[in-house]
XYZ file of C-alpha atoms in Angstrom:
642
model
C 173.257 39.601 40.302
C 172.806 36.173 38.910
C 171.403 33.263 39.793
C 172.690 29.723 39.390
C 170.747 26.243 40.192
C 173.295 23.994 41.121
C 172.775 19.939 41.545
C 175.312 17.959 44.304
C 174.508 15.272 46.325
C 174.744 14.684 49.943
C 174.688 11.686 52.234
C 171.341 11.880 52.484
C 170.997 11.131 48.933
C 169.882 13.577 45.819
C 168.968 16.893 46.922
C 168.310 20.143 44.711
C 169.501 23.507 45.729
C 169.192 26.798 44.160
C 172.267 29.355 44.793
C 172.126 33.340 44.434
C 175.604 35.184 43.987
C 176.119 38.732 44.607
C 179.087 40.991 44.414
C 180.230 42.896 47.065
C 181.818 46.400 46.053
C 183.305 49.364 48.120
C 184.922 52.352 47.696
C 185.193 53.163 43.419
C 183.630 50.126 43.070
C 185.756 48.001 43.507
C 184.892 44.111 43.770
C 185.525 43.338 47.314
C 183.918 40.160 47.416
C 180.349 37.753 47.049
C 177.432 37.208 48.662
C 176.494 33.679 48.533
C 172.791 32.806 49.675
C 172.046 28.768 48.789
C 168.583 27.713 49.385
C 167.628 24.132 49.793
C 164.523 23.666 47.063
C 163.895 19.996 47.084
C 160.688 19.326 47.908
C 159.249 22.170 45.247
C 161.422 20.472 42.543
C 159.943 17.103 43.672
C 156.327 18.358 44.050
C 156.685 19.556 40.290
C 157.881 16.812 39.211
C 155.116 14.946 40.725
C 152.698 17.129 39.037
C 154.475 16.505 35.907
C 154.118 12.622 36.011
C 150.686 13.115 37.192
C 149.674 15.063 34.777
C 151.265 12.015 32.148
C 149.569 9.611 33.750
C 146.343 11.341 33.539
C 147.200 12.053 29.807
C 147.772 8.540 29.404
C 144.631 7.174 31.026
C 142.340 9.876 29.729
C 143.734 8.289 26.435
C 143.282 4.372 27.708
C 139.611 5.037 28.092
C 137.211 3.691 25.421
C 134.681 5.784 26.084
C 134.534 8.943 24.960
C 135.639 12.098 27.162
C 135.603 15.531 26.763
C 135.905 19.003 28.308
C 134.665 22.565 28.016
C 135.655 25.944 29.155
C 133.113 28.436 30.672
C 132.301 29.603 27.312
C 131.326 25.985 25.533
C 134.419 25.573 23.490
C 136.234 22.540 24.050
C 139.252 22.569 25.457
C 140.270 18.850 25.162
C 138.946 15.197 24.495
C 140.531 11.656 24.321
C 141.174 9.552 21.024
C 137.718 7.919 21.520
C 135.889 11.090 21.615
C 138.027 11.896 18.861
C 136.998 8.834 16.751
C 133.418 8.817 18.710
C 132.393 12.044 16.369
C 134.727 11.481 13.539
C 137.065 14.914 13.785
C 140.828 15.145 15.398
C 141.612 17.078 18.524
C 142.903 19.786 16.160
C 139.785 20.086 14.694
C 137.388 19.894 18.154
C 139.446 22.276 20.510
C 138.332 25.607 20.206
C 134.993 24.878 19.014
C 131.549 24.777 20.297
C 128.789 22.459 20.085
C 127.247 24.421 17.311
C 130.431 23.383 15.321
C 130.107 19.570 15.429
C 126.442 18.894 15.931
C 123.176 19.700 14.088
C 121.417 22.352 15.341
C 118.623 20.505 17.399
C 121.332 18.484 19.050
C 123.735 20.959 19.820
C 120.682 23.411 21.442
C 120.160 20.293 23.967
C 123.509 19.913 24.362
C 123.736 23.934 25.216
C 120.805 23.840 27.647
C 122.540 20.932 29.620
C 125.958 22.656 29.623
C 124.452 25.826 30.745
C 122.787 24.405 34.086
C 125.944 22.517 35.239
C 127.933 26.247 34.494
C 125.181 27.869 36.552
C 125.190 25.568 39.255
C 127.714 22.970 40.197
C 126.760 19.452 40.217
C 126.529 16.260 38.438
C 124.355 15.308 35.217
C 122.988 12.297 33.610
C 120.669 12.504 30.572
C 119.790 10.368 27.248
C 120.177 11.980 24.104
C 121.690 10.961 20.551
C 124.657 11.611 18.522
C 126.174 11.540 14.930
C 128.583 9.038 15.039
C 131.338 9.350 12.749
C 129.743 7.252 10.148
C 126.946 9.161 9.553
C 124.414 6.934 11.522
C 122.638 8.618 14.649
C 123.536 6.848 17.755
C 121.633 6.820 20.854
C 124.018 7.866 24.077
C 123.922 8.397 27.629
C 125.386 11.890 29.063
C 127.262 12.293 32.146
C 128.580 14.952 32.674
C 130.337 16.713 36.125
C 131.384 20.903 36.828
C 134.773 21.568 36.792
C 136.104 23.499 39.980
C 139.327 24.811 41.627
C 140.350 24.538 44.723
C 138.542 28.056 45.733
C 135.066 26.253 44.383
C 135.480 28.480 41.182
C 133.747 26.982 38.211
C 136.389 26.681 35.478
C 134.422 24.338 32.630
C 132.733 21.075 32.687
C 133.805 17.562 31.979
C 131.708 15.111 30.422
C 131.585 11.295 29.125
C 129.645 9.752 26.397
C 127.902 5.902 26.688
C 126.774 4.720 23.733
C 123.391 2.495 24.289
C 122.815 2.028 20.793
C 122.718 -1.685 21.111
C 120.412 -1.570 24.217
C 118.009 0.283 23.148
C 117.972 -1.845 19.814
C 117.463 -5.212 22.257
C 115.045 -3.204 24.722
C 112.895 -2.731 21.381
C 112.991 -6.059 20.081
C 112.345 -7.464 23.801
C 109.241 -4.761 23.648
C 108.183 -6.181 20.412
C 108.169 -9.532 21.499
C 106.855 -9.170 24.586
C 103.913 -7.209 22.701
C 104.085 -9.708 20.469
C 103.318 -12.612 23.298
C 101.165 -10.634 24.879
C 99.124 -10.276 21.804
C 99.010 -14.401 21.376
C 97.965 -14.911 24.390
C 95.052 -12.076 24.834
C 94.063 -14.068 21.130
C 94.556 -17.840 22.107
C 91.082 -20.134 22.305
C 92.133 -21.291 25.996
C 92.116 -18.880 29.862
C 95.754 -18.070 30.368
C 97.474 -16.562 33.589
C 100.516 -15.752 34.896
C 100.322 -15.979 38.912
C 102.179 -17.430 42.129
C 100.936 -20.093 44.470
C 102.464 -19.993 47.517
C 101.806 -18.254 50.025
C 99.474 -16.573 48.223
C 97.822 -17.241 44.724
C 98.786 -13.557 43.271
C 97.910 -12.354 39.665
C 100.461 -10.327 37.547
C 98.800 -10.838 33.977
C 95.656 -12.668 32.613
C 93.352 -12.624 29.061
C 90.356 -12.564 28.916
C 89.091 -16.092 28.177
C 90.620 -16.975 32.015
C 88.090 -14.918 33.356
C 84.976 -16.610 31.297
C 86.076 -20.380 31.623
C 86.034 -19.454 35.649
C 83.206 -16.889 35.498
C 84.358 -14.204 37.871
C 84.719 -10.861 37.505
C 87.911 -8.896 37.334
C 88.222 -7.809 40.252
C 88.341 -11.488 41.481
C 92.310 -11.272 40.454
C 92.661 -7.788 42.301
C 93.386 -9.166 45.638
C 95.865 -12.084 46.702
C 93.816 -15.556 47.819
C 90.730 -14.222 47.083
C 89.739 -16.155 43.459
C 88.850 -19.130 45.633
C 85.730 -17.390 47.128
C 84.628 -16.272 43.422
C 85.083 -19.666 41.755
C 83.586 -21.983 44.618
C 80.513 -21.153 46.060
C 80.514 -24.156 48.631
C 82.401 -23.855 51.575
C 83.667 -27.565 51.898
C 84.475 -27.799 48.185
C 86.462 -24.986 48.105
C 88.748 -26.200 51.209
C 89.201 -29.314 49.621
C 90.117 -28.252 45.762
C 92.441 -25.168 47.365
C 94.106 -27.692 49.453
C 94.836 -30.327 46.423
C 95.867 -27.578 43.940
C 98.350 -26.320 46.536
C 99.553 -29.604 47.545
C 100.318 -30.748 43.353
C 101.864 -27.383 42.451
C 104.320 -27.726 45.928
C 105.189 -31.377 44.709
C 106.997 -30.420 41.624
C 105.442 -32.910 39.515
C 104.098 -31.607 36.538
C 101.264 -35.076 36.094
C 99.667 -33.240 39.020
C 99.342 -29.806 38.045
C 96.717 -31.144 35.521
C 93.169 -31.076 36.595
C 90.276 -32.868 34.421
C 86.653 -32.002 34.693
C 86.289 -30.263 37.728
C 83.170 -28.541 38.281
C 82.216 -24.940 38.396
C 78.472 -25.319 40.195
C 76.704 -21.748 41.370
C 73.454 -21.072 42.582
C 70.650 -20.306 40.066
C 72.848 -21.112 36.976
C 73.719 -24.218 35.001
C 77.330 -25.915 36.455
C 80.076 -26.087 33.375
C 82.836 -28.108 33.893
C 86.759 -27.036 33.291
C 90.162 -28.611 33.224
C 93.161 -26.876 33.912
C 96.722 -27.375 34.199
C 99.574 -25.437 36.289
C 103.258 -24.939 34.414
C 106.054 -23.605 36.754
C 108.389 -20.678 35.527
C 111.944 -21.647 35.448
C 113.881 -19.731 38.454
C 110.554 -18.401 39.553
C 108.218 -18.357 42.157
C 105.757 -17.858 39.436
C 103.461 -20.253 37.293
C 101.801 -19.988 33.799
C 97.721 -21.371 34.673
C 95.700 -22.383 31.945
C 92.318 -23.582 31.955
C 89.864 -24.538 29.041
C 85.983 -25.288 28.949
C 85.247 -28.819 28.935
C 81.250 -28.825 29.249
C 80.552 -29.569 25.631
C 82.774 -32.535 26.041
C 81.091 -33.965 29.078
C 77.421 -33.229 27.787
C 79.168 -35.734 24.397
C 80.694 -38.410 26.595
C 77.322 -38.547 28.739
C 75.240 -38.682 26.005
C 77.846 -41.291 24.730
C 77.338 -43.604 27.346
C 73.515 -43.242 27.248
C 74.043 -44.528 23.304
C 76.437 -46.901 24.134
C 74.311 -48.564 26.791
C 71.554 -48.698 24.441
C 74.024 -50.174 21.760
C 75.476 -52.722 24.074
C 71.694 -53.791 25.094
C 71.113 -54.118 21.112
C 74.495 -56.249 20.859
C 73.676 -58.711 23.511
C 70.291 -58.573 22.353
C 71.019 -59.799 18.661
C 71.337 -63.998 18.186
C 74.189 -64.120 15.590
C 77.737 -63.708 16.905
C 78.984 -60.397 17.043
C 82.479 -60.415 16.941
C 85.536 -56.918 17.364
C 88.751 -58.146 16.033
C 91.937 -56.719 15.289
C 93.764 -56.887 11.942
C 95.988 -59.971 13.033
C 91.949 -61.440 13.870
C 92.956 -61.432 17.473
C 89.448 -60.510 19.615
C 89.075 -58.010 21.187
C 85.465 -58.890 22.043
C 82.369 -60.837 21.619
C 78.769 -60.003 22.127
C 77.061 -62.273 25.379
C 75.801 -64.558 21.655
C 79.613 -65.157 21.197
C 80.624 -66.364 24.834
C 77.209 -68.617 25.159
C 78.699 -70.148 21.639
C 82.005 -70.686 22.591
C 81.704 -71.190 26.567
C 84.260 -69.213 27.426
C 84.419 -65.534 29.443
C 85.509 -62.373 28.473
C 88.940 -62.608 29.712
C 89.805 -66.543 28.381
C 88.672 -64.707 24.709
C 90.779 -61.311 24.324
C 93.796 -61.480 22.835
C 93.334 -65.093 20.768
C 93.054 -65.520 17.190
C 89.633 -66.483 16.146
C 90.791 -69.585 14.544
C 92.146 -70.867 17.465
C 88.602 -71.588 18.889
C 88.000 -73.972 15.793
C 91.306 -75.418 16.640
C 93.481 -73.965 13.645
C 96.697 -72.326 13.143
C 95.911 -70.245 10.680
C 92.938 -68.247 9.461
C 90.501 -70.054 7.195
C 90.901 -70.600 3.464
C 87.668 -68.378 2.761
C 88.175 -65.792 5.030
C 85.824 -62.605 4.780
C 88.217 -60.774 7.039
C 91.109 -61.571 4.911
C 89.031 -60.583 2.134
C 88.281 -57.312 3.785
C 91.390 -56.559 5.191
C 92.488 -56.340 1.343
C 90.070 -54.763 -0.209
C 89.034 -52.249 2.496
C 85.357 -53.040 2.359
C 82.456 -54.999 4.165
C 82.932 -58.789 2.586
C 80.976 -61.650 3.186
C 81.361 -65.672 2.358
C 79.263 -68.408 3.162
C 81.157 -71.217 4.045
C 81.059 -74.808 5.780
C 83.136 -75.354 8.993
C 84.267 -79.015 9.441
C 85.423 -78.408 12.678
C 82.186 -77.012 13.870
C 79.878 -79.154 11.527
C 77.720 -75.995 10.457
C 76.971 -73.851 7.692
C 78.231 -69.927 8.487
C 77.400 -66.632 6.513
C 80.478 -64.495 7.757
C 80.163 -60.337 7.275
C 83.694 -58.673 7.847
C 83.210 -54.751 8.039
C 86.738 -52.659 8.568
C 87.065 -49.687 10.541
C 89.254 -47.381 8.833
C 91.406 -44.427 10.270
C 91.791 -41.264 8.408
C 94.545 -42.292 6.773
C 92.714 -45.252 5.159
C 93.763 -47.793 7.422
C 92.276 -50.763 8.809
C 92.037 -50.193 12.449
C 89.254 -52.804 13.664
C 86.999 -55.585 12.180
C 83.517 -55.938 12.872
C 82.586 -59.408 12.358
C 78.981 -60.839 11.777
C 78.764 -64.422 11.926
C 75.117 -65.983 11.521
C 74.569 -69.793 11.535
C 72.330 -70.954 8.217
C 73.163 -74.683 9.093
C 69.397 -75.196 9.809
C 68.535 -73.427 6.455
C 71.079 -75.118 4.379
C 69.201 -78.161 5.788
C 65.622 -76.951 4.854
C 67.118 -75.964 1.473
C 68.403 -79.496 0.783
C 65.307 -80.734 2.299
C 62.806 -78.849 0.326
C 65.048 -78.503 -2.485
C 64.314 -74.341 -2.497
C 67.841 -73.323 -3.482
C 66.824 -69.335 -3.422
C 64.357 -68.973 -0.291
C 67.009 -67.729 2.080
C 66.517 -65.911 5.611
C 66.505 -62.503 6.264
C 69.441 -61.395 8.105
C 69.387 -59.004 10.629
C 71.762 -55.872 9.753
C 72.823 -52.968 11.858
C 76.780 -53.236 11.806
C 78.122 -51.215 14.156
C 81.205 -48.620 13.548
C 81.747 -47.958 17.034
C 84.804 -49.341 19.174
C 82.846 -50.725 22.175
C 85.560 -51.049 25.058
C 85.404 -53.181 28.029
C 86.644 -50.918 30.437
C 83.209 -48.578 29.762
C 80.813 -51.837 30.587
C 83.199 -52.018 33.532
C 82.708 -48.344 34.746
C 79.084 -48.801 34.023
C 79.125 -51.846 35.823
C 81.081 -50.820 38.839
C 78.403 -47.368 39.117
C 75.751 -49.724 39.225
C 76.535 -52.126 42.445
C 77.398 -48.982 44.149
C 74.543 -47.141 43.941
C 72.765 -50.043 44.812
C 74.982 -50.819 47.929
C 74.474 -49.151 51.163
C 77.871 -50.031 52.671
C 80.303 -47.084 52.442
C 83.270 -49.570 52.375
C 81.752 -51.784 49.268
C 80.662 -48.685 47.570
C 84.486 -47.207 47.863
C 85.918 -50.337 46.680
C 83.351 -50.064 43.512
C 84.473 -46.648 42.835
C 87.807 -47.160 43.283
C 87.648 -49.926 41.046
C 85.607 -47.591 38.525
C 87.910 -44.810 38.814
C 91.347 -47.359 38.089
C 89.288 -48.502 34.611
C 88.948 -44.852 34.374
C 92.514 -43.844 34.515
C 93.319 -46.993 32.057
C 90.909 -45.180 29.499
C 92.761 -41.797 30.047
C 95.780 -43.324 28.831
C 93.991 -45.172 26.115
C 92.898 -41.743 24.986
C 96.083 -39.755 25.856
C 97.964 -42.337 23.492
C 95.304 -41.698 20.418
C 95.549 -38.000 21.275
C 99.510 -37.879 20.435
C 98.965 -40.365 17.686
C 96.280 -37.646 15.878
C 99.152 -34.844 16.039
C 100.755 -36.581 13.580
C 100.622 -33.701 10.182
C 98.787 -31.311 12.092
C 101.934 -29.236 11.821
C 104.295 -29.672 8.785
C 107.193 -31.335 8.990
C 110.495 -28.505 8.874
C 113.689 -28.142 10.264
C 114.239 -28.938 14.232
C 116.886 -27.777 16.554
C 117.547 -30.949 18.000
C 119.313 -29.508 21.636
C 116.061 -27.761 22.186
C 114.058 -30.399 20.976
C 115.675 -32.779 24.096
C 115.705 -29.560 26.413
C 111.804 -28.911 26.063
C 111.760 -33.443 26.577
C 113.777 -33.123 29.456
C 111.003 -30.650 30.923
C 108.200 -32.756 30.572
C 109.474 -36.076 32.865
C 110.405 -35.682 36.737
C 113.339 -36.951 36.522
C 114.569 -37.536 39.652
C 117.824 -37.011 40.843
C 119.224 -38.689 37.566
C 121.427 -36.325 35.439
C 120.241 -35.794 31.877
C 123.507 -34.685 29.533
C 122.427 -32.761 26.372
C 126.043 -33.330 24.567
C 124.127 -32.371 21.204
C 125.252 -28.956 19.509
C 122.741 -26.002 19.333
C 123.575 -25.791 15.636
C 122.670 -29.161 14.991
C 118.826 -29.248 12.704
C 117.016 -32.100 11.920
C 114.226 -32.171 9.378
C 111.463 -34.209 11.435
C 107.659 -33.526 12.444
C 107.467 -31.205 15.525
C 106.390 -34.429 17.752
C 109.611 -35.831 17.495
C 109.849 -33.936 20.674
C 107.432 -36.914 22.083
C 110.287 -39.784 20.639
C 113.204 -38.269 23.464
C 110.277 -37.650 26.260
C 109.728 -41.334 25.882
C 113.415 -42.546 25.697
C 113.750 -40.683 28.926
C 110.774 -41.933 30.667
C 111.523 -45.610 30.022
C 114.950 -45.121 30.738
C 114.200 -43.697 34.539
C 111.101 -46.657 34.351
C 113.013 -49.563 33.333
C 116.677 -48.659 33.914
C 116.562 -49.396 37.848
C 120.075 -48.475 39.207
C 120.166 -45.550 36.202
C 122.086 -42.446 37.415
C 122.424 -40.603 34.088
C 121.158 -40.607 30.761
C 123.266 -39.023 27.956
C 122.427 -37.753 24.514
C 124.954 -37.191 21.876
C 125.649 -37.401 17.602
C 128.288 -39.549 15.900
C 128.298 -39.762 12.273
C 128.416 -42.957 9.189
C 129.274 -41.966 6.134
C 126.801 -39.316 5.294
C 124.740 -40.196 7.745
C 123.749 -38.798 11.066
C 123.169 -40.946 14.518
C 121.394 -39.649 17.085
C 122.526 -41.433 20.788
C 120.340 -41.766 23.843
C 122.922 -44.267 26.369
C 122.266 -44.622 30.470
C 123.814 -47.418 32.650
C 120.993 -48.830 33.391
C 120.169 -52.553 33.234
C 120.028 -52.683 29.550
C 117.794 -54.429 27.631
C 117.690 -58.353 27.766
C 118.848 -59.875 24.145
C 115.365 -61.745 23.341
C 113.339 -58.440 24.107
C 114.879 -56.257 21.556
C 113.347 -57.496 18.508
C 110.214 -56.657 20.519
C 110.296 -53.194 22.050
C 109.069 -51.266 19.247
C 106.197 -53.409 18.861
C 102.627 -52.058 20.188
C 101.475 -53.648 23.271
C 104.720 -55.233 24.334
C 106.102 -54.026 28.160
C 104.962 -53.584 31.370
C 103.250 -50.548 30.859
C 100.708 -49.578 27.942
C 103.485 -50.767 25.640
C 102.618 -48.033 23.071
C 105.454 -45.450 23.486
C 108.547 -46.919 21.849
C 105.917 -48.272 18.924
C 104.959 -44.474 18.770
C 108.368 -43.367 19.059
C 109.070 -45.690 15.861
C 105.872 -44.270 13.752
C 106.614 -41.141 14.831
C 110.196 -41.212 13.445
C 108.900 -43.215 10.503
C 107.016 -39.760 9.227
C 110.261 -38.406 7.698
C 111.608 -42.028 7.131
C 113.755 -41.911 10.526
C 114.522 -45.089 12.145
C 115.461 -46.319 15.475
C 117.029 -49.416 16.795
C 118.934 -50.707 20.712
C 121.701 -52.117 20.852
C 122.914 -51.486 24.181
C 124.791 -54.249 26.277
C 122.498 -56.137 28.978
C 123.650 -55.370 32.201
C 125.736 -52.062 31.105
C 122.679 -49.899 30.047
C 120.958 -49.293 26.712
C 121.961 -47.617 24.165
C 119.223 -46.294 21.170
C 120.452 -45.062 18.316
C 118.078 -42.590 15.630
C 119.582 -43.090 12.207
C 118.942 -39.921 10.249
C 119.391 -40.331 6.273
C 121.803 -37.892 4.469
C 119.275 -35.132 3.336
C 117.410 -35.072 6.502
C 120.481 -33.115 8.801
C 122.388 -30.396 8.778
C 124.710 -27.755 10.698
């Protein structure tokens, strides 16, 4: 008998067929003839075929997989891996199949690895567990396990395939996020101000807080247990705490970061003495959530109200004193003159600020003998006695100078006392030394008009019955008010000048964190500047972009974008802050950067200047009129880098 496979091909197309021959004999054997059976086998010689290429292509992906892959008999040993796994452990497939996890792994490892193995072979199912590994450089690499049972198609358990994720990296990053996050957490239980992390709306919900939050407000713990209910712990009176709920709702749903900031607001409970707070709201990028901090203020507002007490008793002892009493500025512009002054020259309050004191005598220029001059140079209280044509009198002027910390002269006090009727008595009586005693008592203290106007204002409406007036008066008291604020929130930026050394700045986020602090609008800010890009400037030079910014969106009028970007001269670097704007007009430009000049308090682009000036930066404009402005920040050589 023999059996042949034979290959033909019918209309049909290829078919396979497998044909059995047998001889026929009879009588003494004799060959009488065949037996041909021919079976048609086809679709088995296409099924294994298709298990053949199957099998490739599983061979080939298994191999196309980065990630490590293995399997294991019912015994442990392996039985086959992939290149990965292969490189994964550091030993060929030669070298792996046949072994056992004993073989490749230290003995700790290889007893987890055992355990795990043995409850997928004992029960089938899936299996996902951390552990570590020796990679094949020696280092031990943390990996994720998953690992599945093996079965035929009767359900009989014939080994166990696994995979291997390595999470080395992430559990290096979860670590470092865990250290900084303890690391922030630890600042913040530690800093001198209350500090939460909460949402607003609907509710005001509390997910973290230190412990200073809880002593500026005075409540408990558990006042920050339950949603909505801090209100009832930090306001005793009904009506009051309606009204501030409903205002620090409203500010935090506008957006606008001026009005999450709340000054002096009162904490008043029965039986104990009221402190006074501020606090200010910061929203959370893509968050529902905001950052609330809140400080003690009470020591502050005890010194300002015993400051007006003394400065109503000093301004009593200025109008009460004959000479003329005179606050200049360095350029002798007035700023003010006691009531002495005024009744001297004629002339009110407002027809005196802002002129040279010369000009009253009819000059030009200051005088020849000038004690302010004089002091202005040598930093000191001068005096001269002098005779004023103009005036026809005989003065003794005393010129005291303010200085700042940096040795500056910031104001001049000026004394001036008329001796004309003792010069006379002199000549008369021919007593060249009898002289009269002058009275002293210079003061160092910058008395503002605005105060006398607060004070002022207070007083006609307390002693006004009509509710209308005595609105007016305090709305008039509380506009002077908001004029000091930014008289004082312009010398609070100018005093963080040095507190923190001058280093290296990454400019991008230096004009990301600016961007932050303005509402800008619909108007699109472009930050073309590289993040590689460092600067060596004081910290505030974050304050220098806030301001381009702001007057850009103030003064721009039909801006739609503002764009910063870097060019470069020579060695230098220049720093570019363009919008299409308005511009600037020609004759204004020599005087933006001066201090006073605009619309507004006219101290921010003069700030901006000093401010750059610390690590000899400068700035100039020199946009187009009627295309936009265009400021450009030259940085010396030295003072850049990438």
């Amino acid at each position: 008998m023999k059996n042949l496979n034979l290959y033909t091909t019918s209309k049909a197309g290829k078919i396979t067929i497998e044909v059995q021959i047998t001889p026929m004999y009879h009588g003494d054997h004799q060959l009488s003839g065949y037996l041909v059976h021919i079976v048609d086998v086809t679709e088995e010689t296409l099924a294994q075929d298709e298990i053949k290429n199957q099998k490739l292509f599983l061979d080939r992906l298994l191999e196309t997989i980065p990630i490590p892959v293995f399997y294991n008999d019912t015994r442990g040993r392996y039985i086959g891996c992939n290149q990965a796994f292969e490189h994964y452990i550091g030993f060929t497939k030669e070298q792996i199949v046949g072994k056992t996890v004993y073989d490749i792994a230290p003995q700790e490892l290889a007893d987890t690895y055992y355990a795990k193995d043995k409850e997928l072979l004992d029960a089938p199912k899936t299996q996902t567990y951390e552990s570590q590994v020796w990679y094949a450089d020696g280092t031990m690499h943390n990996v994720i396990f998953y690992k599945a049972t093996l079965l035929d198609q009767n359900g009989n358990i014939q080994g166990l395939i696994g995979m291997i994720l390595d999470i080395t990296e992430r559990k290096q990053a979860e670590e470092v996020i865990r250290q900084k996050e303890e690391y922030i957490r630890t600042v913040l239980d530690n800093l001198p101000i209350g500090v939460a992390v909460n949402s607003v709306s609907p509710t005001v919900a509390f997910s973290y807080h230190n412990a200073n939050f809880l002593k500026f407000y005075r409540i408990p713990e558990k006042a920050l247990k339950e949603p909505d209910v801090i209100w009832d712990y930090i306001y005793e009176d009904p009506e009051y705490r309606k009204n501030i709920r409903e205002r620090v709702i409203s500010d935090c749903a506008s957006g606008d970061p001026s009005r999450m900031h709340w000054d002096d607001i009162p904490i008043i409970r029965e039986g104990e003495e009221t402190t006074y707070i501020s606090a200010m709201n910061i929203p959370i990028p893509l968050s529902t959530l905001m950052i609330s901090t809140v400080w003690d203020v009470t020591a502050r507002k005890k010194a300002e109200d015993e400051l007006k007490q003394a400065n109503r008793l000093l301004e009593g002892m200025l109008n009460g004193i004959p000479d003329i009493i005179g606050i200049q500025n360095p350029d002798h512009t007035i700023i003010r003159y006691n009531q002495a002054g005024y009744d001297a020259l004629g002339l009110s309050p407002e027809e005196v600020a802002g002129r040279p004191c010369y000009s009253f005598i009819g000059r030009t220029r200051p005088c020849e003998i000038c004690a302010t001059s004089k002091a202005l140079q040598s930093k000191k209280q001068e005096m001269v006695e002098k005779y004023v044509p103009e005036l026809k009198r005989y003065l003794i002027c005393r010129s005291n100078p303010n200085l700042d910390d940096d040795g500056n002269v910031q104001l001049i006090v000026e004394q001036l006392t008329d001796i004309t009727d003792r010069k006379q008595i002199e000549e008369a009586i021919g007593q060249s030394n009898q002289k009269l005693r002058l009275l002293t008592g210079l003061t160092r203290h910058d008395i503002l008009n605005i105060l006398t106007a607060i004070y002022f204002y207070h007083e006609l409406a307390l002693e006004n019955s009509d509710p209308n007036t005595i609105h007016e008066y305090i709305t008039r008291a509380q506009e002077a008010g908001k004029r000091i604020e930014a008289t004082i929130g312009f010398t609070r930026e100018y005093e963080e000048f040095g507190i923190v050394s001058s280093g290296w700045q990454e400019l991008y986020s230096i004009i990301e964190s600016a961007k932050r602090e303005i509402n800008v609008g619909a108007i699109r800010i472009e930050n073309q500047i590289s993040t590689s890009l460092l600067v060596y400037a004081d910290p505030i030079i974050r304050k220098v972009f806030s301001t381009l910014i702001e007057n850009a969106i103030r003064h721009g009028k039909k801006i739609t974008y503002i764009r910063f970007s870097v060019a470069h001269k020579d060695n230098d670097l220049i720093i570019i802050c363009e919008d299409n704007g308005v511009g600037i007009p020609l004759n204004d430009k020599a005087h933006i950067f001066g201090r006073g000049f605009g619309n507004h308090t006219g101290i921010g682009l003069f700030l901006a200047r000093e401010i750059l000036s610390i690590t000899n930066l400068s700035i100039r404009e020199v946009g187009e009129e009627g295309k936009g402005a265009r400021f450009e920040i030259l940085v010396p050589d030295g003072k850049w880098r990438e």
